[in-house]
Coordinates of C-alpha atoms in Angstrom, one line a residue:
Chain P
M1 CA 0.0 0.0 0.0
S2 CA 1.2 3.5 -0.7
L3 CA 1.7 6.1 2.0
K4 CA -1.5 7.8 0.9
Q5 CA -3.6 4.6 1.1
Q6 CA -2.2 3.7 4.5
T7 CA -2.9 7.2 5.8
I8 CA -6.5 6.9 4.6
A9 CA -6.7 3.5 6.2
I10 CA -5.6 4.9 9.5
L11 CA -8.1 7.8 9.2
V12 CA -11.0 5.5 8.4
G13 CA -9.9 3.2 11.2
V14 CA -9.8 6.0 13.7
L15 CA -13.3 7.3 12.7
A16 CA -14.7 3.8 12.9
L17 CA -13.2 3.2 16.3
A18 CA -14.2 6.6 17.5
V19 CA -17.9 5.7 17.6
L20 CA -17.4 2.6 19.6
P21 CA -17.8 4.2 23.1
L22 CA -21.3 5.3 22.1
T23 CA -22.5 1.7 21.9
A24 CA -20.2 -0.3 24.1
N25 CA -20.7 -1.1 27.8
T26 CA -18.1 -0.3 30.5
Y27 CA -16.4 -3.7 30.3
W28 CA -15.8 -3.4 26.5
L29 CA -14.8 0.2 26.9
R30 CA -12.1 -0.7 29.5
Y31 CA -11.0 -3.6 27.4
S32 CA -10.6 -1.4 24.3
I33 CA -8.8 1.3 26.3
L34 CA -6.3 -1.4 27.4
I35 CA -5.7 -2.5 23.8
L36 CA -5.1 1.1 22.7
Q37 CA -2.9 1.8 25.6
Y38 CA -0.6 -1.2 24.9
T39 CA -0.6 -0.6 21.1
G40 CA 0.4 3.0 21.7
L41 CA 3.2 1.9 24.1
A42 CA 4.5 -0.8 21.7
L43 CA 4.5 1.7 18.8
S44 CA 6.6 4.1 20.9
W45 CA 9.1 1.4 22.0
N46 CA 9.4 0.4 18.4
I47 CA 10.9 3.7 17.4
I48 CA 14.0 3.6 19.6
S49 CA 14.3 -0.2 19.9
G50 CA 12.8 -1.5 16.7
Y51 CA 14.1 1.1 14.2
A52 CA 17.3 2.4 15.9
G53 CA 18.1 -1.0 17.6
Y54 CA 18.6 0.4 21.0
V55 CA 16.6 -2.0 23.1
S56 CA 15.2 -0.4 26.2
F57 CA 14.4 -2.6 29.2
G58 CA 12.9 0.2 31.2
H59 CA 10.6 2.2 29.0
V60 CA 8.0 2.1 31.7
A61 CA 10.1 4.9 33.2
F62 CA 8.3 7.3 30.8
F63 CA 4.9 5.8 31.4
G64 CA 5.4 6.3 35.2
L65 CA 6.9 9.8 34.8
G66 CA 4.0 10.9 32.6
G67 CA 1.5 9.3 35.0
Y68 CA 2.9 11.2 38.0
T69 CA 3.2 14.4 36.1
G70 CA -0.4 14.2 35.0
A71 CA -1.7 13.1 38.4
L72 CA 0.1 15.7 40.4
L73 CA -0.9 18.5 38.0
M74 CA -4.6 17.4 38.2
L75 CA -4.4 17.1 42.0
K76 CA -2.4 20.1 43.0
L77 CA -3.2 22.7 40.3
Q78 CA -6.6 21.4 39.2
T79 CA -5.3 21.2 35.6
P80 CA -7.9 20.0 33.1
W81 CA -7.1 16.5 31.8
P82 CA -6.1 17.4 28.2
L83 CA -3.5 19.8 29.5
A84 CA -2.3 17.2 32.0
L85 CA -2.0 14.7 29.2
L86 CA 0.0 17.2 27.1
A87 CA 2.2 18.0 30.1
G88 CA 2.9 14.3 30.6
G89 CA 4.3 14.2 27.0
V90 CA 6.2 17.4 27.3
I91 CA 7.9 16.5 30.6
C92 CA 8.9 13.2 29.2
A93 CA 10.4 14.8 26.1
A94 CA 12.2 17.3 28.3
F95 CA 13.6 14.5 30.4
A96 CA 14.4 12.2 27.5
W97 CA 16.5 14.8 25.6
P98 CA 19.4 15.2 28.1
L99 CA 19.0 11.6 29.3
G100 CA 19.3 10.4 25.7
R101 CA 22.5 12.4 25.2
I102 CA 24.0 10.6 28.2
L103 CA 22.6 7.1 27.9
L104 CA 22.7 6.7 24.1
R105 CA 26.5 6.9 24.3
L106 CA 26.3 3.4 25.8
K107 CA 26.3 0.5 23.4
G108 CA 23.6 -2.1 23.0
P109 CA 23.4 -4.2 26.2
Y110 CA 24.7 -1.4 28.4
F111 CA 21.9 0.9 27.2
A112 CA 19.4 -1.8 27.7
I113 CA 20.4 -2.4 31.3
S114 CA 20.8 1.3 32.1
M115 CA 17.2 1.9 31.1
M116 CA 16.1 -1.0 33.4
G117 CA 18.0 0.7 36.2
L118 CA 16.4 4.1 35.3
A119 CA 12.9 2.7 35.8
Q120 CA 14.0 1.3 39.2
V121 CA 15.5 4.6 40.3
L122 CA 12.4 6.6 39.3
R123 CA 10.3 4.1 41.3
V124 CA 12.6 4.6 44.3
I125 CA 12.3 8.4 44.0
A126 CA 8.6 8.2 43.7
S127 CA 8.4 6.1 46.9
A128 CA 11.0 8.1 48.8
W129 CA 9.8 11.6 48.1
Q130 CA 7.0 11.4 50.6
S131 CA 6.1 15.1 50.7
F132 CA 5.7 15.5 46.9
T133 CA 4.6 12.2 45.5
G134 CA 2.8 10.8 48.5
G135 CA 5.5 8.1 48.8
G136 CA 4.4 4.4 48.7
Q137 CA 0.8 5.4 49.3
G138 CA 0.6 7.2 46.0
V139 CA -1.7 9.9 44.8
S140 CA -5.5 9.7 44.8
L141 CA -7.4 11.9 42.3
P142 CA -10.9 13.1 42.8
P143 CA -13.1 10.5 41.0
E144 CA -14.4 12.6 38.1
N145 CA -12.9 10.8 35.1
N146 CA -14.9 10.0 32.0
L147 CA -14.1 6.7 30.3
H148 CA -15.3 8.0 27.0
F149 CA -12.7 10.7 27.0
V150 CA -10.0 8.3 28.2
Y151 CA -10.9 6.1 25.2
W152 CA -10.7 9.0 22.7
G153 CA -7.5 10.2 24.2
M154 CA -5.9 6.8 24.0
L155 CA -7.2 6.4 20.4
L156 CA -5.7 9.8 19.4
V157 CA -2.3 9.0 20.9
A158 CA -2.1 5.5 19.5
A159 CA -3.3 6.6 16.0
G160 CA -0.9 9.6 16.1
M161 CA 2.0 7.3 17.0
L162 CA 1.0 5.0 14.1
Y163 CA 0.9 7.8 11.7
L164 CA 4.2 9.1 12.9
T165 CA 5.8 5.7 12.5
L166 CA 4.4 5.5 9.0
R167 CA 6.0 8.8 8.2
I168 CA 9.3 7.9 9.8
D169 CA 9.3 4.5 8.0
R170 CA 9.3 6.3 4.6
S171 CA 11.7 9.0 5.5
R172 CA 15.4 9.8 5.4
F173 CA 15.3 9.9 9.2
G174 CA 13.9 6.3 9.3
L175 CA 16.7 5.1 7.0
Q176 CA 19.2 6.8 9.3
L177 CA 17.8 4.9 12.2
I178 CA 17.9 1.6 10.4
S179 CA 21.5 2.2 9.4
I180 CA 22.4 2.9 13.0
K181 CA 20.8 -0.5 13.9
E182 CA 22.6 -2.3 11.2
D183 CA 26.1 -0.8 11.7
E184 CA 26.5 2.3 13.7
P185 CA 30.2 3.1 12.8
A186 CA 29.4 2.6 9.1
A187 CA 26.4 4.9 9.4
E188 CA 28.7 7.5 10.9
V189 CA 31.2 7.1 8.1
M190 CA 28.5 7.6 5.6
G191 CA 27.8 11.0 7.1
V192 CA 24.8 10.2 9.3
D193 CA 24.7 12.4 12.4
T194 CA 24.1 9.3 14.6
V195 CA 24.0 11.2 18.0
S196 CA 21.3 13.6 16.8
A197 CA 19.3 10.8 15.1
K198 CA 19.4 8.5 18.1
V199 CA 18.4 11.3 20.5
R200 CA 15.5 12.4 18.3
A201 CA 14.3 8.8 18.1
F202 CA 14.6 8.5 21.9
V203 CA 12.6 11.7 22.5
I204 CA 9.9 10.6 20.1
S205 CA 9.6 7.2 21.8
A206 CA 9.3 8.9 25.2
V207 CA 6.4 11.3 24.4
A208 CA 3.5 9.0 23.8
P209 CA 4.3 6.8 26.9
G210 CA 4.2 10.0 29.0
M211 CA 0.8 10.9 27.6
I212 CA -0.5 7.4 28.0
G213 CA 0.7 7.3 31.6
A214 CA -1.2 10.5 32.3
L215 CA -4.4 9.1 30.8
Y216 CA -3.9 5.9 32.7
A217 CA -3.5 7.7 36.0
W218 CA -6.7 9.8 35.2
S219 CA -8.7 6.7 34.2
L220 CA -7.8 4.9 37.4
G221 CA -8.1 8.0 39.6
Y222 CA -5.0 6.8 41.4
I223 CA -1.3 6.2 41.0
D224 CA 1.4 4.7 43.1
P225 CA 5.0 3.7 42.6
A226 CA 4.3 0.0 42.2
S227 CA 1.6 0.4 39.5
A228 CA 3.3 3.3 37.7
F229 CA 6.7 1.5 37.2
R230 CA 5.5 -2.1 36.9
G231 CA 8.1 -4.1 35.0
H232 CA 5.4 -6.0 33.2
I233 CA 4.4 -2.8 31.2
T234 CA 7.9 -2.8 29.7
L235 CA 7.6 -6.5 29.1
N236 CA 4.3 -6.0 27.2
M237 CA 5.9 -3.3 25.0
I238 CA 8.8 -5.6 24.2
S239 CA 6.8 -8.8 23.6
M240 CA 4.1 -7.1 21.5
T241 CA 6.6 -5.4 19.2
I242 CA 8.9 -8.4 18.8
L243 CA 6.1 -10.8 18.1
G244 CA 4.5 -8.5 15.5
G245 CA 7.7 -7.3 14.0
A246 CA 10.2 -4.8 15.4
G247 CA 11.2 -2.0 13.0
T248 CA 8.0 -2.3 11.0
V249 CA 5.0 0.0 10.9
W250 CA 2.1 -2.5 11.5
G251 CA 4.0 -5.0 13.6
P252 CA 3.4 -3.4 17.0
V253 CA -0.3 -2.9 16.1
L254 CA -0.6 -6.6 15.2
G255 CA 1.3 -7.7 18.3
G256 CA -0.5 -5.3 20.6
L257 CA -3.9 -6.5 19.4
T258 CA -3.0 -10.2 19.6
L259 CA -1.3 -10.2 22.9
S260 CA -3.8 -7.8 24.6
V261 CA -6.5 -10.3 23.8
I262 CA -4.5 -13.2 25.0
S263 CA -3.5 -11.4 28.2
E264 CA -7.0 -10.4 28.9
E265 CA -8.0 -14.1 28.8
L266 CA -5.1 -15.3 30.9
W267 CA -4.6 -12.4 33.3
A268 CA -7.6 -12.8 35.4
R269 CA -7.1 -16.6 35.9
F270 CA -3.3 -17.2 36.0
P271 CA -1.4 -13.9 36.4
E272 CA 2.0 -15.7 36.9
L273 CA 1.6 -18.0 33.9
Y274 CA 0.5 -15.1 31.8
L275 CA 3.8 -13.3 32.5
S276 CA 5.7 -16.5 32.0
A277 CA 4.1 -17.0 28.7
F278 CA 5.0 -13.4 27.6
G279 CA 8.6 -14.1 28.7
G280 CA 8.6 -17.2 26.6
I281 CA 7.2 -15.3 23.6
V282 CA 10.0 -12.8 23.8
A283 CA 12.7 -15.5 24.0
L284 CA 11.2 -17.6 21.2
S285 CA 10.5 -14.7 18.9
A286 CA 14.0 -13.3 19.3
M287 CA 15.4 -16.7 18.6
F288 CA 13.3 -17.9 15.7
M289 CA 11.7 -14.9 14.1
P290 CA 13.7 -11.8 15.0
R291 CA 11.8 -9.9 12.2
G292 CA 8.4 -10.7 13.5
I293 CA 5.5 -13.0 12.7
I294 CA 4.6 -11.4 9.3
A295 CA 8.1 -11.7 7.9
F296 CA 8.3 -15.2 9.3
W297 CA 5.1 -16.3 7.7
R298 CA 6.1 -14.7 4.3
Q299 CA 9.4 -16.4 4.4
R300 CA 7.8 -19.7 5.0
Q301 CA 5.4 -19.2 2.2
A302 CA 8.2 -18.3 -0.1
K303 CA 10.1 -21.4 0.9
I304 CA 7.1 -23.6 0.3
R305 CA 6.5 -22.1 -3.1
Q306 CA 10.2 -22.5 -4.0
H307 CA 10.1 -26.1 -2.8
K308 CA 7.0 -26.8 -4.9
G309 CA 8.7 -25.1 -7.9
V310 CA 11.7 -27.3 -7.6
T311 CA 9.7 -30.5 -7.4
A312 CA 7.5 -29.5 -10.3
S313 CA 10.4 -28.8 -12.6
A314 CA 12.1 -32.0 -11.6
Chain S
M1 CA 30.6 3.3 61.5
T2 CA 33.1 0.4 61.5
Q3 CA 30.1 -1.8 62.1
V4 CA 28.5 -0.5 59.0
L5 CA 31.7 -1.1 57.0
V6 CA 31.9 -4.7 58.3
N7 CA 28.3 -5.4 57.4
G8 CA 28.9 -3.9 53.9
L9 CA 31.9 -6.1 53.4
L10 CA 30.1 -9.2 54.5
L11 CA 27.3 -8.5 52.1
G12 CA 29.7 -7.6 49.4
G13 CA 31.3 -11.1 49.6
L14 CA 28.0 -12.6 48.5
Y15 CA 27.4 -10.0 45.8
A16 CA 30.8 -10.8 44.5
L17 CA 30.1 -14.5 44.3
A18 CA 26.9 -14.0 42.4
A19 CA 28.4 -11.5 39.9
A20 CA 31.5 -13.6 39.3
G21 CA 29.4 -16.2 37.4
L22 CA 27.9 -13.5 35.3
N23 CA 31.3 -12.2 34.4
L24 CA 32.7 -15.6 33.7
I25 CA 29.9 -16.3 31.2
F26 CA 30.3 -13.0 29.6
G27 CA 34.1 -13.4 29.3
V28 CA 33.9 -16.8 27.6
M29 CA 30.9 -16.4 25.3
R30 CA 30.1 -12.7 25.2
V31 CA 26.5 -13.4 26.3
I32 CA 25.0 -11.2 29.0
N33 CA 22.9 -13.6 30.9
M34 CA 19.8 -11.6 32.1
A35 CA 18.5 -14.7 33.7
H36 CA 21.5 -14.9 36.1
G37 CA 19.4 -13.6 39.0
E38 CA 16.9 -16.4 38.5
F39 CA 19.6 -19.0 39.2
L40 CA 20.3 -17.1 42.5
M41 CA 16.5 -17.3 43.2
L42 CA 16.4 -21.0 42.5
G43 CA 19.4 -21.7 44.7
A44 CA 17.8 -19.8 47.5
Y45 CA 14.6 -21.9 47.2
V46 CA 16.5 -25.2 47.1
T47 CA 17.9 -24.2 50.5
F48 CA 14.6 -23.0 51.8
Y49 CA 12.8 -26.3 50.9
S50 CA 15.7 -28.4 52.1
F51 CA 15.5 -26.6 55.4
S52 CA 11.8 -26.4 55.9
L53 CA 10.9 -29.9 54.5
L54 CA 13.9 -32.0 55.3
G55 CA 15.6 -30.0 58.0
L56 CA 18.9 -29.9 56.1
S57 CA 21.4 -27.3 57.3
P58 CA 22.1 -24.5 54.6
L59 CA 25.7 -25.5 54.5
V60 CA 24.6 -29.0 53.4
S61 CA 22.0 -27.9 51.0
L62 CA 24.5 -25.5 49.5
S63 CA 26.1 -28.3 47.5
L64 CA 22.7 -29.6 46.6
S65 CA 21.6 -26.2 45.2
M66 CA 24.9 -25.8 43.3
L67 CA 24.3 -29.2 41.7
I68 CA 20.8 -28.4 40.7
T69 CA 21.6 -25.0 39.3
F70 CA 24.6 -26.5 37.5
G71 CA 22.3 -29.0 35.9
L72 CA 19.7 -26.3 35.0
G73 CA 22.4 -24.1 33.6
W74 CA 23.6 -27.1 31.4
L75 CA 20.1 -27.6 30.1
L76 CA 19.5 -24.0 29.4
M77 CA 22.8 -23.9 27.5
R78 CA 21.8 -27.1 25.6
F79 CA 18.4 -25.8 24.4
V80 CA 18.7 -22.0 24.3
I81 CA 22.0 -20.2 24.9
R82 CA 24.0 -22.3 22.4
R83 CA 21.9 -20.9 19.6
V84 CA 22.6 -17.2 20.5
I85 CA 26.3 -17.4 21.0
G86 CA 27.9 -15.3 18.2
A87 CA 24.6 -13.7 17.4
P88 CA 24.3 -9.9 17.9
E89 CA 24.4 -9.1 21.6
L90 CA 21.0 -7.6 21.4
M91 CA 19.5 -10.9 20.4
S92 CA 21.1 -12.8 23.3
I93 CA 20.0 -10.1 25.7
L94 CA 16.4 -10.3 24.5
V95 CA 16.4 -14.1 24.7
T96 CA 17.8 -14.2 28.2
Y97 CA 15.5 -11.4 29.3
G98 CA 12.6 -13.5 28.1
L99 CA 13.9 -16.5 30.0
A100 CA 14.4 -14.4 33.1
V101 CA 10.7 -13.3 33.1
L102 CA 9.6 -16.9 32.3
I103 CA 11.6 -18.4 35.2
A104 CA 10.8 -15.7 37.7
N105 CA 7.1 -16.0 37.1
L106 CA 7.1 -19.8 37.2
G107 CA 8.9 -19.3 40.6
L108 CA 6.0 -17.1 41.7
F109 CA 3.5 -19.7 40.6
F110 CA 5.2 -22.7 42.3
F111 CA 6.9 -21.0 45.3
E112 CA 4.3 -18.3 46.1
G113 CA 5.1 -14.6 46.3
V114 CA 5.7 -14.4 50.0
F115 CA 9.0 -13.6 51.8
R116 CA 10.9 -16.7 52.9
S117 CA 14.0 -17.0 55.0
V118 CA 16.0 -19.7 56.6
P119 CA 16.7 -18.8 60.2
A120 CA 19.3 -21.6 60.7
Y121 CA 22.0 -19.4 62.4
S122 CA 20.8 -16.8 64.7
G123 CA 22.6 -14.5 67.2
S124 CA 25.9 -12.7 66.7
I125 CA 29.5 -13.2 67.7
P126 CA 31.6 -10.4 69.3
L127 CA 34.7 -9.8 67.3
M128 CA 37.2 -7.1 68.3
G129 CA 34.6 -4.8 69.8
L130 CA 32.1 -5.3 66.9
S131 CA 29.2 -7.6 66.8
V132 CA 29.1 -9.8 63.7
S133 CA 25.9 -11.5 62.8
K134 CA 26.5 -15.2 62.9
S135 CA 24.6 -15.9 59.6
R136 CA 26.3 -13.1 57.7
G137 CA 29.7 -14.3 58.9
I138 CA 29.1 -17.9 58.0
A139 CA 27.7 -16.9 54.6
F140 CA 30.7 -14.6 53.9
L141 CA 33.2 -17.3 54.8
A142 CA 31.5 -19.8 52.6
A143 CA 31.3 -17.3 49.7
I144 CA 35.0 -16.5 50.0
A145 CA 35.8 -20.2 50.2
I146 CA 33.8 -20.9 47.0
S147 CA 35.3 -17.9 45.2
T148 CA 38.8 -19.0 46.1
G149 CA 38.1 -22.5 45.0
T150 CA 36.8 -21.3 41.7
Y151 CA 39.8 -19.1 41.3
L152 CA 42.3 -21.9 42.0
F153 CA 40.3 -24.1 39.6
L154 CA 40.6 -21.5 36.8
K155 CA 44.2 -21.0 37.6
H156 CA 45.6 -24.5 37.9
T157 CA 43.4 -27.2 36.3
T158 CA 43.4 -28.1 32.6
L159 CA 39.8 -27.3 32.2
G160 CA 40.2 -24.0 34.1
K161 CA 43.1 -23.1 31.7
A162 CA 40.9 -24.0 28.8
I163 CA 38.2 -21.7 30.0
R164 CA 40.6 -18.8 30.3
A165 CA 42.1 -19.5 26.9
T166 CA 38.6 -19.5 25.3
A167 CA 37.8 -16.2 27.1
Q168 CA 41.0 -14.7 25.7
H169 CA 40.6 -15.8 22.1
A170 CA 38.1 -18.5 21.1
E171 CA 39.5 -19.1 17.6
V172 CA 43.1 -19.6 18.8
A173 CA 41.7 -21.8 21.6
V174 CA 40.1 -24.0 18.9
A175 CA 43.4 -24.1 17.0
C176 CA 45.1 -25.3 20.1
G177 CA 42.8 -28.3 20.3
I178 CA 40.5 -27.0 23.0
D179 CA 36.9 -28.3 22.7
V180 CA 35.4 -24.8 22.9
E181 CA 31.8 -26.1 22.8
R182 CA 32.4 -28.2 26.0
V183 CA 34.2 -25.3 27.7
R184 CA 31.2 -23.1 27.0
F185 CA 28.8 -25.6 28.4
F186 CA 30.9 -26.0 31.5
T187 CA 31.3 -22.3 32.0
F188 CA 27.7 -21.5 31.7
A189 CA 26.7 -24.3 34.2
L190 CA 29.5 -23.2 36.5
G191 CA 28.3 -19.6 36.4
A192 CA 24.8 -20.7 37.2
A193 CA 26.1 -22.8 40.1
L194 CA 27.9 -19.9 41.6
A195 CA 24.7 -17.8 41.5
G196 CA 22.9 -20.7 43.0
A197 CA 25.4 -20.9 45.8
A198 CA 25.0 -17.1 46.4
G199 CA 21.3 -17.6 46.7
S200 CA 21.6 -20.4 49.2
L201 CA 23.8 -18.3 51.4
L202 CA 21.8 -15.1 50.9
I203 CA 18.5 -16.6 52.2
T204 CA 20.2 -17.4 55.6
F205 CA 20.1 -13.7 56.5
L206 CA 17.8 -11.9 54.0
S207 CA 14.2 -12.7 53.2
V208 CA 13.7 -13.8 49.6
T209 CA 10.8 -13.8 47.1
P210 CA 10.7 -15.3 43.6
S211 CA 11.2 -11.8 42.2
I212 CA 14.6 -11.4 43.7
G213 CA 16.4 -12.1 40.5
G214 CA 15.2 -9.0 38.8
V215 CA 16.3 -6.8 41.7
F216 CA 19.6 -8.6 41.7
I217 CA 20.6 -8.6 38.1
L218 CA 21.1 -4.8 38.1
R219 CA 23.5 -5.1 41.0
A220 CA 25.3 -8.0 39.5
F221 CA 25.7 -6.1 36.3
A222 CA 26.9 -3.0 38.1
I223 CA 29.5 -5.1 39.9
C224 CA 30.8 -6.6 36.7
V225 CA 31.0 -3.1 35.1
V226 CA 32.8 -1.6 38.1
G227 CA 35.2 -4.5 38.2
G228 CA 35.7 -4.7 34.5
L229 CA 33.5 -6.8 32.3
G230 CA 34.7 -10.4 31.8
S231 CA 37.2 -10.4 34.6
F232 CA 36.6 -12.9 37.4
M233 CA 38.8 -11.1 40.0
G234 CA 37.2 -7.8 38.9
A235 CA 33.8 -9.1 39.9
L236 CA 35.1 -10.0 43.4
G237 CA 36.5 -6.5 43.9
G238 CA 33.4 -4.9 42.5
G239 CA 31.2 -6.9 44.8
L240 CA 33.0 -5.8 47.9
I241 CA 33.0 -2.1 46.7
L242 CA 29.2 -2.2 46.0
G243 CA 28.5 -3.9 49.3
V244 CA 30.4 -1.3 51.3
F245 CA 29.0 1.6 49.3
E246 CA 25.4 0.4 49.7
S247 CA 25.8 -0.1 53.5
L248 CA 27.2 3.4 53.9
V249 CA 24.4 5.0 51.9
A250 CA 21.8 3.0 53.8
F251 CA 23.4 4.1 57.0
G252 CA 23.5 7.8 56.0
T253 CA 20.0 8.0 54.4
N254 CA 17.7 5.0 54.2
T255 CA 17.6 1.6 52.6
Q256 CA 15.3 2.7 49.8
I257 CA 17.8 5.2 48.5
A258 CA 20.6 2.6 48.9
E259 CA 18.8 0.6 46.2
A260 CA 19.7 3.3 43.7
V261 CA 23.5 3.2 44.6
A262 CA 24.2 0.3 42.2
Y263 CA 22.6 2.2 39.4
F264 CA 24.5 5.4 39.9
L265 CA 27.8 3.5 40.3
L266 CA 26.9 1.7 37.0
I267 CA 26.2 4.8 35.0
M268 CA 29.2 6.8 36.4
V269 CA 31.6 4.0 35.6
L270 CA 30.2 3.4 32.2
L271 CA 30.5 7.0 31.2
V272 CA 33.8 7.9 32.9
R273 CA 35.8 4.7 32.8
P274 CA 34.1 2.1 30.6
Q275 CA 36.8 -0.5 31.1
G276 CA 35.8 -0.6 34.8
L277 CA 37.5 0.8 37.9
L278 CA 39.7 -2.2 38.2
G279 CA 39.8 -3.2 34.5
V280 CA 42.6 -2.5 32.0
K281 CA 42.0 -0.7 28.8
E282 CA 41.8 -3.0 25.8

């Protein structure tokens, strides 16, 4: 599909999905919000980790930071939710820029683990800074949220991220990111400003999680260190993107949709097994289909066809 | 104050033991084993169940837990890790990360997410005006004994020399007739067993849940980076440094903030002196 066709597809999809809250009951609404939330997060993770190849094991840091930003603004300054949502994104971008300049100097695995540590440090700060964040008790918001607006907010953020990915995928910037993933020194020799490209990708991948975190805090009416910086949110981003196809436009959407449905079925009944299964998915996908399920399936089809061709001609 | 230093040093001995395995594995096959903390967790639970079900003393079940984690390490190598050696580091880190999540949550499922401890040695011993907790002291001595044993093994036995040769240069090692595949299997299993031993000792003075691996991997990694990646002795030094640092910060502020010490140490060293405080530049 051409860029124009895909853009139209996204627009039609958003319009079709936008009417859903008018008919759905609360259960389906919460379910759809969850799917949109994880798809948006996976799309964000995909930019820095899928395209640029800098795997982040602590992207929940931005989700939590945005969540706290939004919640504290709404509680202390009575900020209206759309502004709190924007602030969540802005703060994350402002935080990610200097952070990226420091951490993205680290190569592959070092970056991965430094992000994991960052999420832990932010959690420690959120629980230790009693006077500002409410410590381990967390922040309770006045219960005046509206699930319809949460849904539309999530839809906008996720669709915006999808459109942005589509644009990046077809751009010079996208090619620069891929060249960094393939061979960073070579990219540099070819004249790519790798530092600037990496930092931009990092900032882009931090904004949506911040906004989603703020929406999440608003929809729950509550945020605490344990729920804001839960490791399994990072796990979801990674497993969804890897399964669907890291470094592709539609991979995180496919993975987000599939795994959200699976997790909803498993989560209520066997929470530990559900996380185990996601861990297994990450390990198996990375081992056997590092380019995701679509590429894997296409490759198999091509092989089968080739095989048939060989036997037919023989 | 001296008391704090001593406690930090005792804790550091265990950190060192756990991180040494991680560093050994990285040195030999350039794989960062994100599931390393899970071996520590499994070792701790072997000791817990041996104590609570069979009444075995932790020093007895220590060998049992090393055997079991050695075997599990071997199996993991056979079915998973073998395939990612030589692949881009990012692939191996994703695979072992997935495994870590898998094992930790199976642990939660089978062992339950409650704090467990093995109160086998209680009380403390007065030593030169300080009081040293008996369990910490025993654990530290055992950790030092195992580390020294491993060091001597690496230094003086044929297999140990083969491991060091492979770490230095795998291709040349092959050319010298070393069965590198077997060396890698053994190293991975040995690294797992060292983590298992650390877990067994840790649970005698700290409460443990199945999620401890995730908390621990960051520390272990910080230790390896501080001591120089891939260096066995470096991990020992790094472990002691982190243990002391953490205890001092916990003493000066609170234990929550001490959790962040490992992270800041990690970032600082990575940015300022990437070869590690004790490492040599390549």
